[in-house]
mmCIF file with all atom_site columns, C-alpha atoms in Angstrom:
data_model
loop_
_atom_site.group_PDB
_atom_site.id
_atom_site.type_symbol
_atom_site.label_atom_id
_atom_site.label_alt_id
_atom_site.label_comp_id
_atom_site.label_asym_id
_atom_site.label_entity_id
_atom_site.label_seq_id
_atom_site.pdbx_PDB_ins_code
_atom_site.Cartn_x
_atom_site.Cartn_y
_atom_site.Cartn_z
_atom_site.occupancy
_atom_site.B_iso_or_equiv
_atom_site.pdbx_formal_charge
_atom_site.auth_seq_id
_atom_site.auth_comp_id
_atom_site.auth_asym_id
_atom_site.auth_atom_id
_atom_site.pdbx_PDB_model_num
ATOM 1   C CA . UNK A 1 1   ? 10.325  -20.064 -53.916 1.00 0.00 ? 30  UNK A CA 1
ATOM 2   C CA . UNK A 1 2   ? 8.946   -18.558 -57.061 1.00 0.00 ? 31  UNK A CA 1
ATOM 3   C CA . UNK A 1 3   ? 7.459   -15.143 -57.095 1.00 0.00 ? 32  UNK A CA 1
ATOM 4   C CA . UNK A 1 4   ? 3.752   -14.735 -58.239 1.00 0.00 ? 33  UNK A CA 1
ATOM 5   C CA . UNK A 1 5   ? 3.791   -11.957 -61.019 1.00 0.00 ? 34  UNK A CA 1
ATOM 6   C CA . UNK A 1 6   ? 0.534   -9.909  -60.687 1.00 0.00 ? 35  UNK A CA 1
ATOM 7   C CA . UNK A 1 7   ? -1.882  -9.704  -63.946 1.00 0.00 ? 36  UNK A CA 1
ATOM 8   C CA . UNK A 1 8   ? -4.142  -7.262  -65.307 1.00 0.00 ? 37  UNK A CA 1
ATOM 9   C CA . UNK A 1 9   ? -7.734  -8.040  -65.124 1.00 0.00 ? 38  UNK A CA 1
ATOM 10  C CA . UNK A 1 10  ? -9.538  -9.352  -68.343 1.00 0.00 ? 39  UNK A CA 1
ATOM 11  C CA . UNK A 1 11  ? -12.028 -6.764  -69.705 1.00 0.00 ? 40  UNK A CA 1
ATOM 12  C CA . UNK A 1 12  ? -15.119 -8.711  -69.451 1.00 0.00 ? 41  UNK A CA 1
ATOM 13  C CA . UNK A 1 13  ? -13.978 -9.156  -65.953 1.00 0.00 ? 42  UNK A CA 1
ATOM 14  C CA . UNK A 1 14  ? -13.844 -5.097  -65.648 1.00 0.00 ? 43  UNK A CA 1
ATOM 15  C CA . UNK A 1 15  ? -17.425 -5.136  -67.119 1.00 0.00 ? 44  UNK A CA 1
ATOM 16  C CA . UNK A 1 16  ? -18.475 -7.979  -65.325 1.00 0.00 ? 45  UNK A CA 1
ATOM 17  C CA . UNK A 1 17  ? -17.619 -6.516  -61.763 1.00 0.00 ? 46  UNK A CA 1
ATOM 18  C CA . UNK A 1 18  ? -18.834 -2.743  -62.852 1.00 0.00 ? 47  UNK A CA 1
ATOM 19  C CA . UNK A 1 19  ? -22.391 -4.625  -63.472 1.00 0.00 ? 48  UNK A CA 1
ATOM 20  C CA . UNK A 1 20  ? -22.448 -6.456  -60.180 1.00 0.00 ? 49  UNK A CA 1
ATOM 21  C CA . UNK A 1 21  ? -21.359 -3.347  -58.025 1.00 0.00 ? 50  UNK A CA 1
ATOM 22  C CA . UNK A 1 22  ? -24.368 -1.380  -59.304 1.00 0.00 ? 51  UNK A CA 1
ATOM 23  C CA . UNK A 1 23  ? -26.358 -3.953  -58.019 1.00 0.00 ? 52  UNK A CA 1
ATOM 24  C CA . UNK A 1 24  ? -25.378 -3.698  -54.215 1.00 0.00 ? 53  UNK A CA 1
ATOM 25  C CA . UNK A 1 25  ? -24.483 -0.490  -52.758 1.00 0.00 ? 54  UNK A CA 1
ATOM 26  C CA . UNK A 1 26  ? -22.126 -2.312  -50.033 1.00 0.00 ? 55  UNK A CA 1
ATOM 27  C CA . UNK A 1 27  ? -20.465 -4.119  -52.846 1.00 0.00 ? 56  UNK A CA 1
ATOM 28  C CA . UNK A 1 28  ? -19.733 -0.818  -54.851 1.00 0.00 ? 57  UNK A CA 1
ATOM 29  C CA . UNK A 1 29  ? -18.328 0.305   -52.152 1.00 0.00 ? 58  UNK A CA 1
ATOM 30  C CA . UNK A 1 30  ? -16.009 -2.433  -51.416 1.00 0.00 ? 59  UNK A CA 1
ATOM 31  C CA . UNK A 1 31  ? -15.263 -2.577  -55.271 1.00 0.00 ? 60  UNK A CA 1
ATOM 32  C CA . UNK A 1 32  ? -14.039 1.119   -55.107 1.00 0.00 ? 61  UNK A CA 1
ATOM 33  C CA . UNK A 1 33  ? -12.040 0.943   -52.322 1.00 0.00 ? 62  UNK A CA 1
ATOM 34  C CA . UNK A 1 34  ? -10.475 -2.245  -53.368 1.00 0.00 ? 63  UNK A CA 1
ATOM 35  C CA . UNK A 1 35  ? -10.389 -1.066  -57.130 1.00 0.00 ? 64  UNK A CA 1
ATOM 36  C CA . UNK A 1 36  ? -9.449  2.092   -56.937 1.00 0.00 ? 65  UNK A CA 1
ATOM 37  C CA . UNK A 1 37  ? -7.627  2.874   -53.418 1.00 0.00 ? 66  UNK A CA 1
ATOM 38  C CA . UNK A 1 38  ? -5.682  -0.728  -53.697 1.00 0.00 ? 67  UNK A CA 1
ATOM 39  C CA . UNK A 1 39  ? -7.138  -1.259  -50.223 1.00 0.00 ? 68  UNK A CA 1
ATOM 40  C CA . UNK A 1 40  ? -6.578  -4.587  -48.442 1.00 0.00 ? 69  UNK A CA 1
ATOM 41  C CA . UNK A 1 41  ? -9.938  -6.739  -47.459 1.00 0.00 ? 70  UNK A CA 1
ATOM 42  C CA . UNK A 1 42  ? -8.866  -5.830  -43.525 1.00 0.00 ? 71  UNK A CA 1
ATOM 43  C CA . UNK A 1 43  ? -8.496  -2.502  -44.118 1.00 0.00 ? 72  UNK A CA 1
ATOM 44  C CA . UNK A 1 44  ? -12.206 -1.860  -45.829 1.00 0.00 ? 73  UNK A CA 1
ATOM 45  C CA . UNK A 1 45  ? -13.689 -4.245  -42.636 1.00 0.00 ? 74  UNK A CA 1
ATOM 46  C CA . UNK A 1 46  ? -12.183 -1.944  -40.247 1.00 0.00 ? 75  UNK A CA 1
ATOM 47  C CA . UNK A 1 47  ? -12.610 1.170   -42.098 1.00 0.00 ? 76  UNK A CA 1
ATOM 48  C CA . UNK A 1 48  ? -14.713 3.911   -39.569 1.00 0.00 ? 77  UNK A CA 1
ATOM 49  C CA . UNK A 1 49  ? -17.044 6.438   -40.995 1.00 0.00 ? 78  UNK A CA 1
ATOM 50  C CA . UNK A 1 50  ? -15.027 8.835   -39.540 1.00 0.00 ? 79  UNK A CA 1
ATOM 51  C CA . UNK A 1 51  ? -12.360 7.956   -42.041 1.00 0.00 ? 80  UNK A CA 1
ATOM 52  C CA . UNK A 1 52  ? -14.021 9.206   -44.535 1.00 0.00 ? 81  UNK A CA 1
ATOM 53  C CA . UNK A 1 53  ? -14.358 12.973  -45.587 1.00 0.00 ? 82  UNK A CA 1
ATOM 54  C CA . UNK A 1 54  ? -16.853 13.493  -48.163 1.00 0.00 ? 83  UNK A CA 1
ATOM 55  C CA . UNK A 1 55  ? -16.965 17.355  -47.960 1.00 0.00 ? 84  UNK A CA 1
ATOM 56  C CA . UNK A 1 56  ? -12.991 17.600  -47.829 1.00 0.00 ? 85  UNK A CA 1
ATOM 57  C CA . UNK A 1 57  ? -13.090 14.866  -50.413 1.00 0.00 ? 86  UNK A CA 1
ATOM 58  C CA . UNK A 1 58  ? -10.223 12.777  -48.426 1.00 0.00 ? 87  UNK A CA 1
ATOM 59  C CA . UNK A 1 59  ? -10.042 9.067   -47.549 1.00 0.00 ? 88  UNK A CA 1
ATOM 60  C CA . UNK A 1 60  ? -8.275  8.333   -44.468 1.00 0.00 ? 89  UNK A CA 1
ATOM 61  C CA . UNK A 1 61  ? -7.950  4.847   -43.648 1.00 0.00 ? 90  UNK A CA 1
ATOM 62  C CA . UNK A 1 62  ? -5.182  4.131   -41.032 1.00 0.00 ? 91  UNK A CA 1
ATOM 63  C CA . UNK A 1 63  ? -3.678  7.568   -41.424 1.00 0.00 ? 92  UNK A CA 1
ATOM 64  C CA . UNK A 1 64  ? -2.975  7.166   -45.530 1.00 0.00 ? 93  UNK A CA 1
ATOM 65  C CA . UNK A 1 65  ? -4.933  10.353  -46.208 1.00 0.00 ? 94  UNK A CA 1
ATOM 66  C CA . UNK A 1 66  ? -5.815  10.065  -49.753 1.00 0.00 ? 95  UNK A CA 1
ATOM 67  C CA . UNK A 1 67  ? -7.828  12.018  -52.351 1.00 0.00 ? 96  UNK A CA 1
ATOM 68  C CA . UNK A 1 68  ? -11.496 10.961  -52.938 1.00 0.00 ? 97  UNK A CA 1
ATOM 69  C CA . UNK A 1 69  ? -12.337 10.248  -56.496 1.00 0.00 ? 98  UNK A CA 1
ATOM 70  C CA . UNK A 1 70  ? -15.874 10.641  -58.054 1.00 0.00 ? 99  UNK A CA 1
ATOM 71  C CA . UNK A 1 71  ? -16.795 7.151   -58.335 1.00 0.00 ? 100 UNK A CA 1
ATOM 72  C CA . UNK A 1 72  ? -15.639 6.228   -54.527 1.00 0.00 ? 101 UNK A CA 1
ATOM 73  C CA . UNK A 1 73  ? -17.453 9.381   -53.164 1.00 0.00 ? 102 UNK A CA 1
ATOM 74  C CA . UNK A 1 74  ? -20.847 8.680   -54.931 1.00 0.00 ? 103 UNK A CA 1
ATOM 75  C CA . UNK A 1 75  ? -20.663 5.117   -53.632 1.00 0.00 ? 104 UNK A CA 1
ATOM 76  C CA . UNK A 1 76  ? -19.798 5.950   -50.236 1.00 0.00 ? 105 UNK A CA 1
ATOM 77  C CA . UNK A 1 77  ? -22.907 8.555   -50.435 1.00 0.00 ? 106 UNK A CA 1
ATOM 78  C CA . UNK A 1 78  ? -25.074 6.014   -51.834 1.00 0.00 ? 107 UNK A CA 1
ATOM 79  C CA . UNK A 1 79  ? -24.227 3.492   -48.983 1.00 0.00 ? 108 UNK A CA 1
ATOM 80  C CA . UNK A 1 80  ? -24.640 5.637   -46.362 1.00 0.00 ? 109 UNK A CA 1
ATOM 81  C CA . UNK A 1 81  ? -28.072 6.890   -47.283 1.00 0.00 ? 110 UNK A CA 1
ATOM 82  C CA . UNK A 1 82  ? -28.468 3.057   -47.885 1.00 0.00 ? 111 UNK A CA 1
ATOM 83  C CA . UNK A 1 83  ? -27.331 2.300   -44.647 1.00 0.00 ? 112 UNK A CA 1
ATOM 84  C CA . UNK A 1 84  ? -29.379 4.845   -42.803 1.00 0.00 ? 113 UNK A CA 1
ATOM 85  C CA . UNK A 1 85  ? -32.759 3.585   -44.361 1.00 0.00 ? 114 UNK A CA 1
ATOM 86  C CA . UNK A 1 86  ? -31.492 0.104   -43.229 1.00 0.00 ? 115 UNK A CA 1
ATOM 87  C CA . UNK A 1 87  ? -30.346 0.657   -39.406 1.00 0.00 ? 116 UNK A CA 1
ATOM 88  C CA . UNK A 1 88  ? -31.361 4.538   -38.666 1.00 0.00 ? 117 UNK A CA 1
ATOM 89  C CA . UNK A 1 89  ? -30.312 4.068   -34.983 1.00 0.00 ? 118 UNK A CA 1
ATOM 90  C CA . UNK A 1 90  ? -26.917 2.279   -35.528 1.00 0.00 ? 119 UNK A CA 1
ATOM 91  C CA . UNK A 1 91  ? -24.234 3.348   -33.471 1.00 0.00 ? 120 UNK A CA 1
ATOM 92  C CA . UNK A 1 92  ? -21.507 1.087   -34.835 1.00 0.00 ? 121 UNK A CA 1
ATOM 93  C CA . UNK A 1 93  ? -18.759 3.382   -36.103 1.00 0.00 ? 122 UNK A CA 1
ATOM 94  C CA . UNK A 1 94  ? -17.765 1.196   -39.081 1.00 0.00 ? 123 UNK A CA 1
ATOM 95  C CA . UNK A 1 95  ? -18.516 2.131   -42.461 1.00 0.00 ? 124 UNK A CA 1
ATOM 96  C CA . UNK A 1 96  ? -19.783 -1.002  -43.698 1.00 0.00 ? 125 UNK A CA 1
ATOM 97  C CA . UNK A 1 97  ? -22.150 -2.524  -40.903 1.00 0.00 ? 126 UNK A CA 1
ATOM 98  C CA . UNK A 1 98  ? -24.502 -5.426  -41.382 1.00 0.00 ? 127 UNK A CA 1
ATOM 99  C CA . UNK A 1 99  ? -27.586 -6.776  -39.626 1.00 0.00 ? 128 UNK A CA 1
ATOM 100 C CA . UNK A 1 100 ? -25.479 -8.105  -37.091 1.00 0.00 ? 129 UNK A CA 1
ATOM 101 C CA . UNK A 1 101 ? -23.157 -5.797  -36.800 1.00 0.00 ? 130 UNK A CA 1
ATOM 102 C CA . UNK A 1 102 ? -25.615 -2.437  -36.579 1.00 0.00 ? 131 UNK A CA 1
ATOM 103 C CA . UNK A 1 103 ? -26.167 -2.834  -33.073 1.00 0.00 ? 132 UNK A CA 1
ATOM 104 C CA . UNK A 1 104 ? -22.632 -3.667  -31.821 1.00 0.00 ? 133 UNK A CA 1
ATOM 105 C CA . UNK A 1 105 ? -19.143 -1.849  -32.341 1.00 0.00 ? 134 UNK A CA 1
ATOM 106 C CA . UNK A 1 106 ? -17.880 -4.568  -34.184 1.00 0.00 ? 135 UNK A CA 1
ATOM 107 C CA . UNK A 1 107 ? -16.589 -4.277  -37.890 1.00 0.00 ? 136 UNK A CA 1
ATOM 108 C CA . UNK A 1 108 ? -18.055 -6.746  -40.564 1.00 0.00 ? 137 UNK A CA 1
ATOM 109 C CA . UNK A 1 109 ? -16.877 -10.014 -40.210 1.00 0.00 ? 138 UNK A CA 1
ATOM 110 C CA . UNK A 1 110 ? -14.298 -12.310 -43.089 1.00 0.00 ? 139 UNK A CA 1
ATOM 111 C CA . UNK A 1 111 ? -17.169 -14.467 -43.971 1.00 0.00 ? 140 UNK A CA 1
ATOM 112 C CA . UNK A 1 112 ? -19.639 -11.420 -44.891 1.00 0.00 ? 141 UNK A CA 1
ATOM 113 C CA . UNK A 1 113 ? -16.867 -10.018 -46.899 1.00 0.00 ? 142 UNK A CA 1
ATOM 114 C CA . UNK A 1 114 ? -16.148 -13.171 -49.048 1.00 0.00 ? 143 UNK A CA 1
ATOM 115 C CA . UNK A 1 115 ? -20.078 -13.710 -49.138 1.00 0.00 ? 144 UNK A CA 1
ATOM 116 C CA . UNK A 1 116 ? -20.647 -10.423 -50.637 1.00 0.00 ? 145 UNK A CA 1
ATOM 117 C CA . UNK A 1 117 ? -17.781 -10.544 -53.488 1.00 0.00 ? 146 UNK A CA 1
ATOM 118 C CA . UNK A 1 118 ? -18.866 -14.000 -54.015 1.00 0.00 ? 147 UNK A CA 1
ATOM 119 C CA . UNK A 1 119 ? -20.684 -12.938 -57.155 1.00 0.00 ? 148 UNK A CA 1
ATOM 120 C CA . UNK A 1 120 ? -17.834 -11.140 -58.724 1.00 0.00 ? 149 UNK A CA 1
ATOM 121 C CA . UNK A 1 121 ? -15.405 -12.974 -61.198 1.00 0.00 ? 150 UNK A CA 1
ATOM 122 C CA . UNK A 1 122 ? -12.416 -12.310 -59.005 1.00 0.00 ? 151 UNK A CA 1
ATOM 123 C CA . UNK A 1 123 ? -11.692 -11.557 -55.406 1.00 0.00 ? 152 UNK A CA 1
ATOM 124 C CA . UNK A 1 124 ? -10.756 -8.428  -53.705 1.00 0.00 ? 153 UNK A CA 1
ATOM 125 C CA . UNK A 1 125 ? -6.865  -9.229  -53.547 1.00 0.00 ? 154 UNK A CA 1
ATOM 126 C CA . UNK A 1 126 ? -7.098  -9.698  -57.742 1.00 0.00 ? 155 UNK A CA 1
ATOM 127 C CA . UNK A 1 127 ? -9.102  -6.082  -57.901 1.00 0.00 ? 156 UNK A CA 1
ATOM 128 C CA . UNK A 1 128 ? -6.418  -4.674  -55.657 1.00 0.00 ? 157 UNK A CA 1
ATOM 129 C CA . UNK A 1 129 ? -3.548  -6.074  -57.526 1.00 0.00 ? 158 UNK A CA 1
ATOM 130 C CA . UNK A 1 130 ? -5.100  -4.947  -60.792 1.00 0.00 ? 159 UNK A CA 1
ATOM 131 C CA . UNK A 1 131 ? -5.377  -1.267  -59.145 1.00 0.00 ? 160 UNK A CA 1
ATOM 132 C CA . UNK A 1 132 ? -1.429  -1.485  -58.532 1.00 0.00 ? 161 UNK A CA 1
ATOM 133 C CA . UNK A 1 133 ? -0.301  -2.544  -61.616 1.00 0.00 ? 162 UNK A CA 1
ATOM 134 C CA . UNK A 1 134 ? -2.382  -0.171  -63.779 1.00 0.00 ? 163 UNK A CA 1
ATOM 135 C CA . UNK A 1 135 ? -0.456  2.529   -61.534 1.00 0.00 ? 164 UNK A CA 1
ATOM 136 C CA . UNK A 1 136 ? 2.483   0.700   -62.175 1.00 0.00 ? 165 UNK A CA 1
ATOM 137 C CA . UNK A 1 137 ? 1.949   0.936   -65.916 1.00 0.00 ? 166 UNK A CA 1
ATOM 138 C CA . UNK A 1 138 ? 1.170   4.301   -65.860 1.00 0.00 ? 167 UNK A CA 1
ATOM 139 C CA . UNK A 1 139 ? 3.912   5.522   -63.768 1.00 0.00 ? 168 UNK A CA 1
ATOM 140 C CA . UNK A 1 140 ? 6.794   3.932   -65.171 1.00 0.00 ? 169 UNK A CA 1
ATOM 141 C CA . UNK A 1 141 ? 7.211   1.125   -62.741 1.00 0.00 ? 170 UNK A CA 1
ATOM 142 C CA . UNK A 1 142 ? 8.826   3.456   -60.262 1.00 0.00 ? 171 UNK A CA 1
ATOM 143 C CA . UNK A 1 143 ? 8.965   1.044   -57.237 1.00 0.00 ? 172 UNK A CA 1
ATOM 144 C CA . UNK A 1 144 ? 8.984   3.869   -54.698 1.00 0.00 ? 173 UNK A CA 1
ATOM 145 C CA . UNK A 1 145 ? 6.137   5.607   -56.123 1.00 0.00 ? 174 UNK A CA 1
ATOM 146 C CA . UNK A 1 146 ? 3.997   2.598   -55.621 1.00 0.00 ? 175 UNK A CA 1
ATOM 147 C CA . UNK A 1 147 ? 5.163   1.660   -52.123 1.00 0.00 ? 176 UNK A CA 1
ATOM 148 C CA . UNK A 1 148 ? 4.619   5.625   -51.392 1.00 0.00 ? 177 UNK A CA 1
ATOM 149 C CA . UNK A 1 149 ? 1.009   5.625   -52.819 1.00 0.00 ? 178 UNK A CA 1
ATOM 150 C CA . UNK A 1 150 ? 0.112   2.143   -51.696 1.00 0.00 ? 179 UNK A CA 1
ATOM 151 C CA . UNK A 1 151 ? 1.970   1.453   -48.550 1.00 0.00 ? 180 UNK A CA 1
ATOM 152 C CA . UNK A 1 152 ? 3.444   -1.105  -50.154 1.00 0.00 ? 181 UNK A CA 1
ATOM 153 C CA . UNK A 1 153 ? 7.130   -2.774  -48.802 1.00 0.00 ? 182 UNK A CA 1
ATOM 154 C CA . UNK A 1 154 ? 10.022  -2.991  -50.972 1.00 0.00 ? 183 UNK A CA 1
ATOM 155 C CA . UNK A 1 155 ? 9.437   -6.983  -51.923 1.00 0.00 ? 184 UNK A CA 1
ATOM 156 C CA . UNK A 1 156 ? 5.710   -6.068  -53.098 1.00 0.00 ? 185 UNK A CA 1
ATOM 157 C CA . UNK A 1 157 ? 6.680   -2.825  -55.084 1.00 0.00 ? 186 UNK A CA 1
ATOM 158 C CA . UNK A 1 158 ? 9.177   -4.809  -56.809 1.00 0.00 ? 187 UNK A CA 1
ATOM 159 C CA . UNK A 1 159 ? 6.516   -7.504  -57.792 1.00 0.00 ? 188 UNK A CA 1
ATOM 160 C CA . UNK A 1 160 ? 4.668   -5.107  -59.441 1.00 0.00 ? 189 UNK A CA 1
ATOM 161 C CA . UNK A 1 161 ? 7.607   -3.511  -61.335 1.00 0.00 ? 190 UNK A CA 1
ATOM 162 C CA . UNK A 1 162 ? 8.776   -6.815  -62.280 1.00 0.00 ? 191 UNK A CA 1
ATOM 163 C CA . UNK A 1 163 ? 5.508   -7.610  -63.849 1.00 0.00 ? 192 UNK A CA 1
ATOM 164 C CA . UNK A 1 164 ? 5.501   -4.222  -65.642 1.00 0.00 ? 193 UNK A CA 1
ATOM 165 C CA . UNK A 1 165 ? 8.930   -5.237  -67.129 1.00 0.00 ? 194 UNK A CA 1
ATOM 166 C CA . UNK A 1 166 ? 7.999   -8.528  -68.019 1.00 0.00 ? 195 UNK A CA 1
ATOM 167 C CA . UNK A 1 167 ? 4.690   -7.219  -69.718 1.00 0.00 ? 196 UNK A CA 1
ATOM 168 C CA . UNK A 1 168 ? 6.774   -4.688  -71.945 1.00 0.00 ? 197 UNK A CA 1
ATOM 169 C CA . UNK A 1 169 ? 9.473   -7.180  -72.789 1.00 0.00 ? 198 UNK A CA 1
ATOM 170 C CA . UNK A 1 170 ? 6.386   -9.447  -74.276 1.00 0.00 ? 199 UNK A CA 1
ATOM 171 C CA . UNK A 1 171 ? 5.036   -6.382  -76.154 1.00 0.00 ? 200 UNK A CA 1
ATOM 172 C CA . UNK A 1 172 ? 8.369   -5.779  -77.601 1.00 0.00 ? 201 UNK A CA 1
ATOM 173 C CA . UNK A 1 173 ? 9.306   -9.410  -78.754 1.00 0.00 ? 202 UNK A CA 1
ATOM 174 C CA . UNK A 1 174 ? 5.647   -9.238  -80.415 1.00 0.00 ? 203 UNK A CA 1
ATOM 175 C CA . UNK A 1 175 ? 6.216   -6.607  -82.052 1.00 0.00 ? 204 UNK A CA 1
ATOM 176 C CA . UNK A 1 176 ? 9.595   -7.489  -83.848 1.00 0.00 ? 205 UNK A CA 1
#
């Protein structure tokens, strides 16, 4: 079985994603969590409000305890204000909620998440892969670094380091 090597997003895809994220507060949060923090869809769907420490600038989904960047903090702040306007009496502890989940304790559905990101040129997995690949390129394709930062297994970390090595080899051939 061949290993699928991840590839970077095109500039026009990134621009399209950024524009779409400005149109919807929930989508902006999803783009930030997948495209900056490389969280998979299941972690985004199950994230609780208590996993976000805005004053302390930390994000702690499933014990990962990561620093919270400006873009993500702003996206979450705007979404929480939107959420409060839409469902002021909701007791759902999940960060993302919908009309259907606001009065329950359940997470948003996979169907809802898929529908939310449908307007993007790529899915959550590609956003996540692009972020991990970007980190691999920036840090010299260190599989241990990738495993630590993104909680990846050995095989996954090696996929990204292979992608970087392949990209660097292609660039070297093109400059000869």
